[in-house]
Amino acid sequence: MRKYLKEILVLLGPDRRRLPKLILLFLSVSLLDLAGIGLIGPYIAIVSNPQSATSVIEKVNSWINFPLDEGSLLILISSMLLIIFFIKTVSAIWINFTLVSFSVDQQIRLRKYLMKSYQALPYEVYIERNSSEYIHSTQTLVNKYSTGVILSGLRTLSDSIVAVAILILLAWTNLYAFLLLAGLMVLIIFSYDRIFRKNLSFIGRQTNIASNNMLQGVSEALEGLKEIRIFGCENYFYNKVKNSAKIFGVNDVRSSVISSAPRYILEFIMVLFIVLLVIVTLNFEENSQQLLPTLAVFGLATVRLLPAMTAFSGNLIQLRVNRDSVSLLYKDIKEMQSNKYIAKGSVVKDSEFKILSMNNVSFHYSASKKNALNQITLDLKAGESIGFIGSSGSGKTTLIDIMLGLLKPQHGSVSFNGSRLSEEIEDWHHHVAYIPQQIFLIDNSLKCNVALGVESEDIDEEKLINSLKKARLFDLMQQLPEGVDTVIGERGVKLSGGQRQRIALARAFYHERDVLIMDEATSALDNKTEREIVDEIKYLKGKITVIIIAHRLTTVQHRARIYKIENTRIINSGTPKEILL
């Protein structure tokens, strides 16, 4: 439990300073509960036996210089009860709003932090995990922490303070009745928690595993819909989601049943207590009139304690169920904090690109002992047009990832304009447009895809049109039903492969990038469409710096210099005539 509490406090971050104020609010409401329940006894006594009001009237008259009779006293206590319970009702609603707001604040803060951290992850670290894990942490785990732990925990604390205050009042009212009630409640709640403690932790772990697998299955099935349908392997992904959904559902049912059962058990215990109180009191005290005020106080107290104890028990169960979620989230947050994976603000010097140099660069992925690149040395100068060719697995894409600054070599160095690339990465990225085989497109309008990252209302329309014309997309734009505002579908599903490539080109033009890197960008296109894209790139020769990776020799035949890569090394370089003939 100590470790669990430590993890919760770490996840709370600076907001843990707000806890004392919340506890003070809980104490204030508990005092209102005490005042309201404490007045019930005298109120019932006066109503049931007007003669008992005499002593009360004498005390009140001695405190205030105002004569009271039985009727006035009854009106006074009735008014006080109404005022106290009205204030208590308003306070309870306000405190609930405060608790929910505090919980949502945690949700927002953690999601912002994780999103920022995930975006800043080193590329090599990012690819070690499945993308569904990042979504699961940001969406599911944060939600479970904020609602199932923080909100439940604070409500448990609030209910506990109120319950303790009420129990103290009951102990002062009738010690023996209090001991009976407290004994029954403690026995039931802690026995129940003891029985299901380990089971609840197991349920929490199984739910998280199933939830992540379900998310991964749905994501993969929808992303690879074409290939999956052609190969006829829908059942594989269907069964993955189905089995995960079953495990999630079964454990969710178990959790719900275990969480809801204490309410009914406690209802029975409360009724049992009232019955036992009546029987025991009547057997030892024959005066039923003396029983009535005590019974009224304990009756109202049990009515107030029942939801508090039910919530306490249910929230305690939620804390058990979500133990694994907190542990996973804590581990993720600590990793981000320890490695300082926080995206820095884009500090762009806007310097002119002159040269990118790689000197004796070697690299291997953490999961492999074998180098993916060996002793690569080359210079890329502004305005040059170069190509890389080589078989699959030769190291071409790894080389580009290092040039982009996504991967850091274990040996050798990469420099931008004479400075270490890692120190000038924002400036370097400000020059680069990267066009892979699978173009990244968002499910939005054509103009939002071209001006990616710019709010719709901030898009420069003149710049947009010029970019479309340069990429030869202007005619397509005119044919679309809503022009540049036409939604192109998820991953550009409503467009052809060539049109998607042209959007990537238009994007580079709109953002005024002067280094264009094409990583197998035309390999999935037919010969005619590829020829058109290559022709577009050919016209850029000398205007911007162009780097092309390709299998097809025709794709790189117009480059000024070509590098041939085999077995992780550059084995040859020269003009197209020297390399391709």
XYZ file of N, CA and C in Angstrom, residues 351-449:
297
model
N 18.829 29.435 -40.599
C 20.082 29.618 -41.325
C 20.005 28.914 -42.676
N 20.823 29.334 -43.588
C 20.833 28.753 -44.935
C 21.506 27.389 -44.900
N 20.880 26.412 -45.588
C 21.488 25.091 -45.655
C 22.664 25.118 -46.625
N 23.810 24.629 -46.127
C 25.005 24.590 -46.969
C 25.489 23.166 -47.215
N 25.637 22.409 -46.133
C 26.172 21.056 -46.285
C 25.773 20.169 -45.115
N 25.480 18.903 -45.422
C 25.258 17.869 -44.404
C 26.326 16.811 -44.612
N 27.077 16.522 -43.566
C 28.211 15.597 -43.690
C 28.054 14.403 -42.770
N 28.388 13.228 -43.307
C 28.445 12.001 -42.504
C 29.878 11.491 -42.564
N 30.453 11.274 -41.399
C 31.860 10.885 -41.334
C 32.028 9.559 -40.609
N 32.326 8.504 -41.382
C 32.617 7.168 -40.833
C 31.501 6.681 -39.902
N 30.262 6.807 -40.352
C 29.088 6.483 -39.536
C 28.779 4.980 -39.560
N 28.605 4.419 -38.369
C 28.145 3.022 -38.214
C 26.989 3.011 -37.230
N 26.042 2.099 -37.469
C 24.843 2.073 -36.616
C 24.287 0.655 -36.532
N 23.790 0.322 -35.318
C 23.044 -0.937 -35.154
C 21.867 -0.683 -34.223
N 20.776 -1.390 -34.485
C 19.589 -1.264 -33.645
C 19.807 -2.006 -32.334
N 19.126 -1.569 -31.285
C 19.337 -2.140 -29.950
C 18.985 -3.619 -29.894
N 18.050 -4.059 -30.746
C 17.622 -5.465 -30.728
C 18.545 -6.356 -31.549
N 19.546 -5.767 -32.182
C 20.432 -6.545 -33.051
C 21.888 -6.204 -32.763
N 22.729 -7.215 -32.823
C 24.165 -7.000 -32.632
C 24.852 -6.666 -33.951
N 24.170 -6.973 -35.043
C 24.731 -6.749 -36.368
C 24.485 -5.314 -36.810
N 25.489 -4.691 -37.395
C 25.356 -3.319 -37.868
C 24.393 -3.224 -39.043
N 23.556 -2.187 -39.018
C 22.669 -1.903 -40.150
C 23.362 -0.987 -41.143
N 24.399 -0.266 -40.685
C 25.241 0.576 -41.533
C 26.682 0.462 -41.064
N 27.620 0.509 -42.018
C 29.031 0.406 -41.662
C 29.856 1.471 -42.387
N 30.526 2.306 -41.603
C 31.548 3.232 -42.095
C 31.078 4.041 -43.311
N 29.963 4.743 -43.113
C 29.408 5.568 -44.182
C 30.007 6.979 -44.101
N 30.587 7.422 -45.222
C 31.127 8.777 -45.313
C 30.628 9.427 -46.589
N 29.957 10.579 -46.454
C 29.490 11.304 -47.641
C 29.166 12.742 -47.261
N 29.117 13.596 -48.271
C 28.734 14.999 -48.100
C 27.554 15.303 -49.010
N 26.552 15.987 -48.457
C 25.409 16.442 -49.242
C 25.420 17.966 -49.233
N 25.641 18.545 -50.413
C 25.732 20.005 -50.514
C 24.431 20.588 -51.033
N 24.179 21.829 -50.677
C 22.957 22.513 -51.082
C 22.853 22.542 -52.607
N 21.651 22.222 -53.105
C 21.398 22.254 -54.538
C 21.732 20.971 -55.253
N 22.370 20.023 -54.563
C 22.729 18.753 -55.196
C 21.495 17.865 -55.374
N 21.606 16.931 -56.300
C 20.551 15.952 -56.539
C 21.207 14.581 -56.568
N 20.966 13.781 -55.524
C 21.641 12.483 -55.419
C 20.634 11.356 -55.257
N 21.074 10.148 -55.550
C 20.226 8.981 -55.398
C 20.951 7.856 -54.687
N 20.179 7.022 -53.998
C 20.710 5.824 -53.350
C 20.002 4.613 -53.930
N 20.751 3.636 -54.353
C 20.163 2.394 -54.844
C 20.772 1.231 -54.086
N 20.046 0.135 -54.069
C 20.516 -1.047 -53.356
C 19.366 -1.987 -53.083
N 19.668 -3.204 -52.788
C 18.635 -4.210 -52.534
C 17.983 -3.982 -51.181
N 16.868 -4.659 -50.965
C 16.172 -4.546 -49.674
C 17.077 -5.053 -48.559
N 17.096 -4.317 -47.443
C 17.906 -4.723 -46.303
C 19.346 -4.283 -46.382
N 19.675 -3.514 -47.414
C 21.071 -3.080 -47.565
C 21.420 -1.941 -46.621
N 20.395 -1.224 -46.110
C 20.645 -0.145 -45.151
C 20.237 1.226 -45.636
N 19.534 1.290 -46.775
C 19.181 2.589 -47.367
C 18.275 3.414 -46.444
N 17.190 2.800 -45.941
C 16.246 3.530 -45.092
C 16.886 3.933 -43.766
N 17.729 3.074 -43.210
C 18.452 3.417 -41.977
C 19.349 4.623 -42.208
N 20.002 4.658 -43.388
C 20.856 5.787 -43.733
C 20.050 7.090 -43.766
N 18.858 7.036 -44.373
C 18.012 8.230 -44.446
C 17.559 8.654 -43.047
N 17.204 7.680 -42.190
C 16.782 8.009 -40.826
C 17.896 8.698 -40.041
N 19.135 8.314 -40.320
C 20.268 8.984 -39.662
C 20.449 10.384 -40.233
N 20.306 10.510 -41.551
C 20.419 11.829 -42.179
C 19.327 12.772 -41.672
N 18.145 12.222 -41.405
C 17.035 13.026 -40.885
C 17.230 13.392 -39.422
N 18.153 12.707 -38.756
C 18.373 12.978 -37.335
C 17.462 12.176 -36.437
N 16.740 11.192 -37.005
C 15.845 10.357 -36.208
C 16.627 9.305 -35.426
N 17.718 8.823 -36.003
C 18.578 7.853 -35.344
C 19.960 8.466 -35.139
N 20.566 8.129 -34.008
C 21.911 8.622 -33.721
C 22.906 7.467 -33.868
N 23.958 7.662 -34.653
C 24.929 6.571 -34.862
C 25.736 6.278 -33.607
N 26.109 4.993 -33.451
C 26.966 4.634 -32.315
C 28.420 5.046 -32.568
N 28.759 5.095 -33.857
C 30.133 5.465 -34.221
C 30.085 6.481 -35.351
N 31.074 7.368 -35.375
C 31.111 8.390 -36.402
C 30.296 9.609 -36.015
N 30.172 10.547 -36.950
C 29.468 11.788 -36.652
C 28.683 12.278 -37.862
N 27.620 13.052 -37.562
C 26.808 13.687 -38.596
C 26.761 15.169 -38.263
N 27.067 16.021 -39.240
C 27.091 17.461 -38.980
C 26.239 18.223 -39.990
N 25.697 19.342 -39.527
C 24.878 20.226 -40.353
C 25.537 21.596 -40.357
N 25.980 22.017 -41.552
C 26.686 23.302 -41.691
C 27.874 23.411 -40.743
N 28.549 22.262 -40.539
C 29.753 22.254 -39.712
C 29.519 22.040 -38.231
N 28.248 22.045 -37.790
C 27.933 21.821 -36.381
C 27.312 20.429 -36.202
N 27.406 19.899 -34.991
C 26.821 18.592 -34.711
C 25.318 18.621 -35.017
N 24.831 17.627 -35.762
C 23.435 17.621 -36.204
C 22.470 17.623 -35.027
N 22.783 16.890 -33.953
C 21.892 16.805 -32.799
C 21.671 18.167 -32.149
N 22.640 19.077 -32.320
C 22.524 20.416 -31.734
C 21.780 21.387 -32.648
N 21.623 21.020 -33.905
C 20.965 21.898 -34.878
C 19.746 21.212 -35.512
N 19.180 20.231 -34.793
C 18.162 19.378 -35.402
C 16.913 20.149 -35.824
N 16.471 21.127 -35.004
C 15.274 21.898 -35.359
C 15.506 22.714 -36.633
N 16.705 23.278 -36.722
C 17.044 24.074 -37.907
C 17.096 23.184 -39.155
N 17.683 22.008 -39.023
C 17.791 21.064 -40.146
C 16.402 20.615 -40.596
N 15.547 20.276 -39.646
C 14.192 19.837 -39.986
C 13.384 20.949 -40.650
N 13.743 22.177 -40.368
C 13.047 23.312 -40.985
C 13.329 23.379 -42.489
N 14.379 22.710 -42.936
C 14.732 22.708 -44.367
C 14.162 21.493 -45.107
N 13.806 20.436 -44.365
C 13.547 19.136 -44.980
C 12.067 18.843 -45.182
N 11.757 18.221 -46.338
C 10.450 17.590 -46.570
C 10.724 16.120 -46.847
N 10.043 15.252 -46.107
C 10.265 13.802 -46.225
C 9.049 13.157 -46.880
N 9.282 12.417 -47.962
C 8.188 11.768 -48.687
C 8.456 10.266 -48.734
N 7.774 9.477 -47.895
C 7.956 8.023 -47.901
C 7.030 7.358 -48.929
N 7.085 6.041 -48.957
C 6.207 5.295 -49.878
C 4.749 5.457 -49.476
N 4.470 5.341 -48.176
C 3.120 5.543 -47.661
C 3.019 6.975 -47.131
N 2.359 7.820 -47.870
C 2.263 9.230 -47.506
C 1.362 9.396 -46.287
N 1.802 10.230 -45.356
C 0.978 10.522 -44.184
C -0.071 11.556 -44.555
N -1.331 11.163 -44.483
C -2.447 12.058 -44.768
C -3.458 11.956 -43.647
N -4.069 13.084 -43.314
C -5.079 13.097 -42.257
C -6.465 13.118 -42.886
N -7.451 12.639 -42.131
C -8.822 12.589 -42.631
C -9.428 13.995 -42.536
N -9.024 14.819 -43.489
C -9.444 16.210 -43.489
C -9.456 16.709 -44.928
N -9.575 17.998 -45.105
C -9.667 18.571 -46.449
C -8.325 18.527 -47.165
N -8.379 18.725 -48.486
C -7.170 18.773 -49.302
C -6.245 19.882 -48.810
N -6.793 21.047 -48.512
C -5.945 22.176 -48.107
C -5.287 21.932 -46.748
N -5.997 21.263 -45.829
C -5.406 20.974 -44.514
C -4.292 19.947 -44.619
N -4.368 19.070 -45.622
C -3.303 18.096 -45.843
C -2.083 18.738 -46.484
